PDB file of C-alpha atoms in Angstrom:
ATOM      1  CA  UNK E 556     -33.795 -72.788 -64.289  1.00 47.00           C
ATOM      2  CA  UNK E 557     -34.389 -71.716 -67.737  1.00 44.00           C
ATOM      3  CA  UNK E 558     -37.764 -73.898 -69.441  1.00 46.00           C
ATOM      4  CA  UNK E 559     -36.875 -75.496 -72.614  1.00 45.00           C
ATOM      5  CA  UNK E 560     -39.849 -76.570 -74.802  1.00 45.00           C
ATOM      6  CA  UNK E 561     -39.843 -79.823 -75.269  1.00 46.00           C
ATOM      7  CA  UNK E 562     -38.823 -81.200 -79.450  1.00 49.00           C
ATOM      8  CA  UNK E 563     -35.804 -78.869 -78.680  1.00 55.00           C
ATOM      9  CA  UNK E 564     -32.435 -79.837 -79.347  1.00 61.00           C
ATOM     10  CA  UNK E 565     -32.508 -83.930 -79.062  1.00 63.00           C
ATOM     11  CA  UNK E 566     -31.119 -85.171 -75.467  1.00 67.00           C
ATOM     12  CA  UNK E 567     -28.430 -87.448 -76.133  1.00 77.00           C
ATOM     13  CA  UNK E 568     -28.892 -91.698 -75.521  1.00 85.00           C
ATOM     14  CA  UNK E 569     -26.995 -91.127 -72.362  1.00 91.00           C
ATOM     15  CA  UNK E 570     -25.521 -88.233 -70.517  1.00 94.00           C
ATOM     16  CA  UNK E 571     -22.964 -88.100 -68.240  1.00 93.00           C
ATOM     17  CA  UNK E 572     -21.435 -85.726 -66.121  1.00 92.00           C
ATOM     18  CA  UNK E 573     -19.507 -85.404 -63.036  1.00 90.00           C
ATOM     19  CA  UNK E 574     -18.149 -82.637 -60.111  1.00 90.00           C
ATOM     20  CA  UNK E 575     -14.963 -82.951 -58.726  1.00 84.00           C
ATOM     21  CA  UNK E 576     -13.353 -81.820 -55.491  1.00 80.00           C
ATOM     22  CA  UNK E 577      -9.595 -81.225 -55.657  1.00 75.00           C
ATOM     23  CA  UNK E 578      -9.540 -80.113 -51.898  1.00 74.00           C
ATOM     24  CA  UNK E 579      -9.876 -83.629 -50.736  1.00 73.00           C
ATOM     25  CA  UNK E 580      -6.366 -84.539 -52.407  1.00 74.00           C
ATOM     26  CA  UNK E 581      -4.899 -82.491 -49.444  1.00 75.00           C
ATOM     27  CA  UNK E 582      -6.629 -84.572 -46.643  1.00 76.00           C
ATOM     28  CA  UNK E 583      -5.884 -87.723 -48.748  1.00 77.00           C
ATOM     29  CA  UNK E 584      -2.299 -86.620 -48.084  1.00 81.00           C
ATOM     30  CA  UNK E 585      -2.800 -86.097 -44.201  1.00 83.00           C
ATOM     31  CA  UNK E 586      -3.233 -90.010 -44.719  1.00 83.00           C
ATOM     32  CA  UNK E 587      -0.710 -90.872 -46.309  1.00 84.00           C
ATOM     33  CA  UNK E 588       1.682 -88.930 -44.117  1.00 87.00           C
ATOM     34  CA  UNK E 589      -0.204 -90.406 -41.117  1.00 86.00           C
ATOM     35  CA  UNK E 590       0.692 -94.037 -42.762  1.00 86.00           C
ATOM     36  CA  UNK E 591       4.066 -92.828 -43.157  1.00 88.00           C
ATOM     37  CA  UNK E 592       4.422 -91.726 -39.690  1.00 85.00           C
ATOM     38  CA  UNK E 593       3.500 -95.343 -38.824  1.00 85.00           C
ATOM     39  CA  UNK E 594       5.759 -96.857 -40.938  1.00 84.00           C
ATOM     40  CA  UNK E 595       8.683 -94.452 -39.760  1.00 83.00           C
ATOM     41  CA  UNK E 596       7.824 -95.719 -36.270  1.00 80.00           C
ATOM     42  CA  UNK E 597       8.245 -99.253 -36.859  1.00 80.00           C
ATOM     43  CA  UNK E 598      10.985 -99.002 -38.956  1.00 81.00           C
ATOM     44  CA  UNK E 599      13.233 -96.879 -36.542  1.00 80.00           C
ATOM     45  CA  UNK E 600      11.458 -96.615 -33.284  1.00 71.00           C
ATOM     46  CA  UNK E 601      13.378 -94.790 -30.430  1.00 71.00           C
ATOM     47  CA  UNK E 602      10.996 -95.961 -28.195  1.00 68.00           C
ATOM     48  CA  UNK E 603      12.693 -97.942 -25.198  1.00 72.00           C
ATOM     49  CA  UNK E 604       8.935 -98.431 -23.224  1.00 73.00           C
ATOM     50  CA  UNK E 605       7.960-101.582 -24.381  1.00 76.00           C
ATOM     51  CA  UNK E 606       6.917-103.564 -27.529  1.00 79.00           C
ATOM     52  CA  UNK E 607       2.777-102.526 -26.376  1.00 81.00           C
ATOM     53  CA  UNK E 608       2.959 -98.740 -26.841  1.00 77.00           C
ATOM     54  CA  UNK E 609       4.989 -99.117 -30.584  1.00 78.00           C
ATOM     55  CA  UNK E 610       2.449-101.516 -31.434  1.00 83.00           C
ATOM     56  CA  UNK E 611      -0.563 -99.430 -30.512  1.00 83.00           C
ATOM     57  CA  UNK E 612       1.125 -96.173 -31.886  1.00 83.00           C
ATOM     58  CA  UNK E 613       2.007 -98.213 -34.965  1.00 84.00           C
ATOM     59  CA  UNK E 614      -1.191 -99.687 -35.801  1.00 87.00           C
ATOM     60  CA  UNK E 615      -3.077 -96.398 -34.565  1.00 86.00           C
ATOM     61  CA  UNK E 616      -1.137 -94.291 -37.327  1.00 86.00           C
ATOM     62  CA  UNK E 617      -1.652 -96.866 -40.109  1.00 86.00           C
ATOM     63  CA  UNK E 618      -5.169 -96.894 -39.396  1.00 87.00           C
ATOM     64  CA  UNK E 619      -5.919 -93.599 -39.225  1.00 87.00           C
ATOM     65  CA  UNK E 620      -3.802 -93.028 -42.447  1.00 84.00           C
ATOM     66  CA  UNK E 621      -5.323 -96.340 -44.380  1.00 83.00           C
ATOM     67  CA  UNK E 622      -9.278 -94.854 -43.247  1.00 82.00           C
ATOM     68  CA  UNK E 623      -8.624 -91.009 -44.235  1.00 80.00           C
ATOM     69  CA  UNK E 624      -6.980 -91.540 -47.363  1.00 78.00           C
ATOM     70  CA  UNK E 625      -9.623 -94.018 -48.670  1.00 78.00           C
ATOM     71  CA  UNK E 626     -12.588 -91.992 -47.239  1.00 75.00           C
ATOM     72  CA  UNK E 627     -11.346 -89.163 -49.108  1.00 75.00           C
ATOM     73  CA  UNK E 628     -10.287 -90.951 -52.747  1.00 74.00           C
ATOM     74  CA  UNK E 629     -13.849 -92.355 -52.481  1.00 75.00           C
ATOM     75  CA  UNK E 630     -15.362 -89.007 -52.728  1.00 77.00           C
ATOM     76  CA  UNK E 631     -13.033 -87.119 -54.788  1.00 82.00           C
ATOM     77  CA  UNK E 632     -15.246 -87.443 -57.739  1.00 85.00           C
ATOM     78  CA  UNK E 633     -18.760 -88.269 -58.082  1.00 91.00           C
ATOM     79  CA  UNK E 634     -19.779 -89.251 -61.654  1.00 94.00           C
ATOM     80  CA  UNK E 635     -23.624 -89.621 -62.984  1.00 96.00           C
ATOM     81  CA  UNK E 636     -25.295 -91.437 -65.912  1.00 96.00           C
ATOM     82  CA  UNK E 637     -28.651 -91.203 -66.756  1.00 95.00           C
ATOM     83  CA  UNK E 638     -29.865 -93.534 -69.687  1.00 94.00           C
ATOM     84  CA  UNK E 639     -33.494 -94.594 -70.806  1.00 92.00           C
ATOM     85  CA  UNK E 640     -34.248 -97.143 -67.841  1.00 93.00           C
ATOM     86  CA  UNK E 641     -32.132 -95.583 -65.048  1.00 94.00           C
ATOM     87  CA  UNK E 642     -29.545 -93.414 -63.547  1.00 95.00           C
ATOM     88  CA  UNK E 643     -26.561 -94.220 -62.064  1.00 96.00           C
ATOM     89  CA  UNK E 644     -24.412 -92.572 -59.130  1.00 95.00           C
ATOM     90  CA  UNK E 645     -20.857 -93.684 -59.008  1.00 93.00           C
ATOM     91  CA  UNK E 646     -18.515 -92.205 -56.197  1.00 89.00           C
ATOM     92  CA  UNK E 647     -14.656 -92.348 -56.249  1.00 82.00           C
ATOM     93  CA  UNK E 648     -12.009 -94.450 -58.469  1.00 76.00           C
ATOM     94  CA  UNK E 649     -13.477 -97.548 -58.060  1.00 77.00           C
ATOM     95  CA  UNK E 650     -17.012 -96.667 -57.899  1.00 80.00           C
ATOM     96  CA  UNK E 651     -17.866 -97.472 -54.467  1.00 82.00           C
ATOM     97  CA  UNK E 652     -20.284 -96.215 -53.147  1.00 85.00           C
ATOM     98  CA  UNK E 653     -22.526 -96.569 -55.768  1.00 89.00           C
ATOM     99  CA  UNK E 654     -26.780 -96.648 -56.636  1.00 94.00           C
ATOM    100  CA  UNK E 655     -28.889 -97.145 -59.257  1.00 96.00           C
ATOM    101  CA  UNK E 656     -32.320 -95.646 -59.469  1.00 96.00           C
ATOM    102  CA  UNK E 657     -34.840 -96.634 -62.400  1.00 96.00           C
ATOM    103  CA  UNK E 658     -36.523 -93.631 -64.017  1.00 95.00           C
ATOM    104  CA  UNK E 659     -39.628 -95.961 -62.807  1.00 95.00           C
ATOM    105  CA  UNK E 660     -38.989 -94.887 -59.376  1.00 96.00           C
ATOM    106  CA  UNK E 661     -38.234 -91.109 -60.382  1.00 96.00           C
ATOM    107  CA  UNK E 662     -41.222 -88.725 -59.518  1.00 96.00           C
ATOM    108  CA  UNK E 663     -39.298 -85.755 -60.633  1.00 96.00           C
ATOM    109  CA  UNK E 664     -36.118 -83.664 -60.731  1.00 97.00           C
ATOM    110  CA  UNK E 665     -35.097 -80.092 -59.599  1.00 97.00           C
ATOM    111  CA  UNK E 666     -32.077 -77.828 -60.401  1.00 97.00           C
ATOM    112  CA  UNK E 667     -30.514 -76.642 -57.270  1.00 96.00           C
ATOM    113  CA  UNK E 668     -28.040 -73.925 -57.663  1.00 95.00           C
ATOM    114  CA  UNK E 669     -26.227 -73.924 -54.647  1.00 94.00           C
ATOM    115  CA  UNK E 670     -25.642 -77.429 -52.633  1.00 94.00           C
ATOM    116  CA  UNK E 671     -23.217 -77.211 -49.424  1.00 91.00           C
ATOM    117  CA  UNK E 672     -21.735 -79.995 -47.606  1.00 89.00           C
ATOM    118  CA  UNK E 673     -22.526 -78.128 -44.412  1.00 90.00           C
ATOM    119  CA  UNK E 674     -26.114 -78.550 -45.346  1.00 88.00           C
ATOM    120  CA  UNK E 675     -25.707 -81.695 -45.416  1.00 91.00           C
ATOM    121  CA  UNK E 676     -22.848 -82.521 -42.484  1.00 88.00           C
ATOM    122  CA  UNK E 677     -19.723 -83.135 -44.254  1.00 86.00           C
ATOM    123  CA  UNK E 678     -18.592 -84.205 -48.127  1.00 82.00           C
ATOM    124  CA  UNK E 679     -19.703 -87.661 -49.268  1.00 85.00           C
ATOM    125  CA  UNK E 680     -22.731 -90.073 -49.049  1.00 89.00           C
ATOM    126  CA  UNK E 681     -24.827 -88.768 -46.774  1.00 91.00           C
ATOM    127  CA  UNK E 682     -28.837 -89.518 -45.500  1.00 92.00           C
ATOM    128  CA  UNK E 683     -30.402 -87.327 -42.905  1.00 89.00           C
ATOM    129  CA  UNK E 684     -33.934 -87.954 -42.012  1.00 88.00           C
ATOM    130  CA  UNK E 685     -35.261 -84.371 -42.835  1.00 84.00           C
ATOM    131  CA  UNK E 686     -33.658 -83.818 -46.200  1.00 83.00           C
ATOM    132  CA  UNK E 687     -33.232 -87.382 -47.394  1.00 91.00           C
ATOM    133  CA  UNK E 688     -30.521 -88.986 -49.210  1.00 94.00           C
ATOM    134  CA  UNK E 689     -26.820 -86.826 -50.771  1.00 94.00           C
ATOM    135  CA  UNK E 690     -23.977 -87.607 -52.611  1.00 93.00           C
ATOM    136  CA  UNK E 691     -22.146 -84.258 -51.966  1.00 91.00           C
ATOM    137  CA  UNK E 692     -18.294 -83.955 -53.426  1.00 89.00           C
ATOM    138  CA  UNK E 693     -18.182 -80.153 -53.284  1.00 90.00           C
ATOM    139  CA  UNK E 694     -20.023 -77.144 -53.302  1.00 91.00           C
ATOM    140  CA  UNK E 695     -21.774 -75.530 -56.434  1.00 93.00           C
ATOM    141  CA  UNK E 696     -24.751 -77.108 -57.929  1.00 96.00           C
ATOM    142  CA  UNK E 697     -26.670 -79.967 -58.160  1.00 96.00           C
ATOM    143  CA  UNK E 698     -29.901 -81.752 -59.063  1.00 96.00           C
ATOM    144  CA  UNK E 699     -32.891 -83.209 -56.521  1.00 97.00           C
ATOM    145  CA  UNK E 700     -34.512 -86.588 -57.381  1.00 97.00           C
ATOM    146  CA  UNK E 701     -38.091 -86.516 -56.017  1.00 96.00           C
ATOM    147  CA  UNK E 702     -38.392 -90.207 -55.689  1.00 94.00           C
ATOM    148  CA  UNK E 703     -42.230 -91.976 -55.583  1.00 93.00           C
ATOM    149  CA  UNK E 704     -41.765 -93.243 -52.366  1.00 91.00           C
ATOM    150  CA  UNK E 705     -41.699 -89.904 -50.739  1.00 91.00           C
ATOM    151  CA  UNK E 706     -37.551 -89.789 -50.596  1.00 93.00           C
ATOM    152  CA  UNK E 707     -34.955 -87.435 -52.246  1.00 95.00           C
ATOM    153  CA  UNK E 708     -31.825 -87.737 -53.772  1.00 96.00           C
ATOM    154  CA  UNK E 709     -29.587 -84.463 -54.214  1.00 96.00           C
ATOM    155  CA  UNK E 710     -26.350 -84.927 -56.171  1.00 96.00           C
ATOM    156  CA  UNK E 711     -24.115 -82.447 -56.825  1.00 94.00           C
ATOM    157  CA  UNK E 712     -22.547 -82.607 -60.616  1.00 95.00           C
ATOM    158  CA  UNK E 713     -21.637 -80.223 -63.467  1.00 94.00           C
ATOM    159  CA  UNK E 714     -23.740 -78.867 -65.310  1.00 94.00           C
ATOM    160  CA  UNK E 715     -26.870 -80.043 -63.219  1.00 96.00           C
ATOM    161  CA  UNK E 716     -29.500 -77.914 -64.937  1.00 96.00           C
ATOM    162  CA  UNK E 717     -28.674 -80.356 -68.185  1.00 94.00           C
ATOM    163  CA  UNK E 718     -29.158 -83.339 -66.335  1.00 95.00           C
ATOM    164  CA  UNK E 719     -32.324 -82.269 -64.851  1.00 96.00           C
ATOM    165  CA  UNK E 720     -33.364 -81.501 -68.666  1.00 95.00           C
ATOM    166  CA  UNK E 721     -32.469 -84.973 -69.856  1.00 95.00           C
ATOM    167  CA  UNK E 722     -34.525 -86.376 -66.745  1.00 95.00           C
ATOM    168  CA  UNK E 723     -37.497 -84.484 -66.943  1.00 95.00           C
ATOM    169  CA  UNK E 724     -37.300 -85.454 -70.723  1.00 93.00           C
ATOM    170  CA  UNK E 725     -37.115 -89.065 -69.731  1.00 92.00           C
ATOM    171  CA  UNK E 726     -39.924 -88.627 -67.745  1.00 92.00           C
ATOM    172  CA  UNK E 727     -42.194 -87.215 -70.325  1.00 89.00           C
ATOM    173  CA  UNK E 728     -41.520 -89.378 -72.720  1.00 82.00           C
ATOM    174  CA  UNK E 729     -42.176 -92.572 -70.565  1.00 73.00           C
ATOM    175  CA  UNK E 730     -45.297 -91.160 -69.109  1.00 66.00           C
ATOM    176  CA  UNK E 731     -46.329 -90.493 -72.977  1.00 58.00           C
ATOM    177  CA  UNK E 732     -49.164 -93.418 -74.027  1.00 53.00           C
ATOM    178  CA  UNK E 733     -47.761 -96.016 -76.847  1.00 51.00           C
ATOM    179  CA  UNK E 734     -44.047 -94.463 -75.672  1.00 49.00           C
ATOM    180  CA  UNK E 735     -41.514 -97.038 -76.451  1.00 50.00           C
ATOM    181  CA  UNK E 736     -39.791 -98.401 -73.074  1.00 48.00           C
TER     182      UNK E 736
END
């Protein structure tokens, strides 16, 4: 990461950025055609079995469809805002799953060029004991909270090396004596 001296360029009031993943469209899809398989099924079943197995087969494709294709739209995009008190992680359209860390809590922040959801078991919120806590949408770069209690936070978002500039600014300037808060 390149060092910028601080009294640089001013860091605007509050940044935001965000990192997309346009692959999970396709599986959001596979959900909606597995809703529309259940829907074709209880519209015009051919099945002659029983009322039991429809049901289950019904219900079982809805389901399936209805969790896919909202576990995907909520990690399609990840979007991040860091202000002067806090930063903010919001996941999906509606913003769900989302957290809110105050720069309080914020030890200090790392560029990391190259984030993998294999390093971290799959796309989306993740937490495993070793590595701490992940909101991973895609592949590509990202930033690592070093929280004071010991924990992490990796996120991956455009243009990560910025962010970890505005933080680390943030930081300096509330650790600064007589800083405004």
């Amino acid at each position: 990461m390149r060092d910028h001296p601080h009294g640089g360029k001013p860091h605007p009031d509050v940044w935001t950025g965000r990192a997309t993943n346009r692959v999970q469209w396709l599986l959001a899809l596979v959900g909606a055609a597995c809703m529309a398989l259940g829907i074709e099924l209880a519209v015009d079943s051919p099945w002659n079995d029983g009322i039991a197995p429809l049901v289950m087969a019904v219900v079982g494709c809805i389901a399936a469809g209805l969790l896919v294709l909202f576990g995907t739209l909520a990690f399609v995009h990840v979007a991040l805002r860091v202000d002067k008190e806090c930063l903010e992680v919001r996941c999906g359209h509606i913003g769900v799953p989302r957290r809110r860390i105050p720069l309080s809590e914020v030890e200090g922040a790392d560029f990391v060029e190259h984030v993998t959801p294999r390093h971290w078991g799959g796309w989306g919120y993740r937490w495993r004991p070793e590595k701490g806590t992940a909101v991973v949408v895609r592949r590509g770069e990202g930033l690592v909270l070093r929280l004071w209690d010991g924990h992490t936070f990796t996120i991956t978002v455009d243009d990560a090396e910025a962010a970890v500039l505005v933080i680390r600014d943030r930081l300096r300037t509330r650790a600064t004596p007589g800083a405004a808060h």
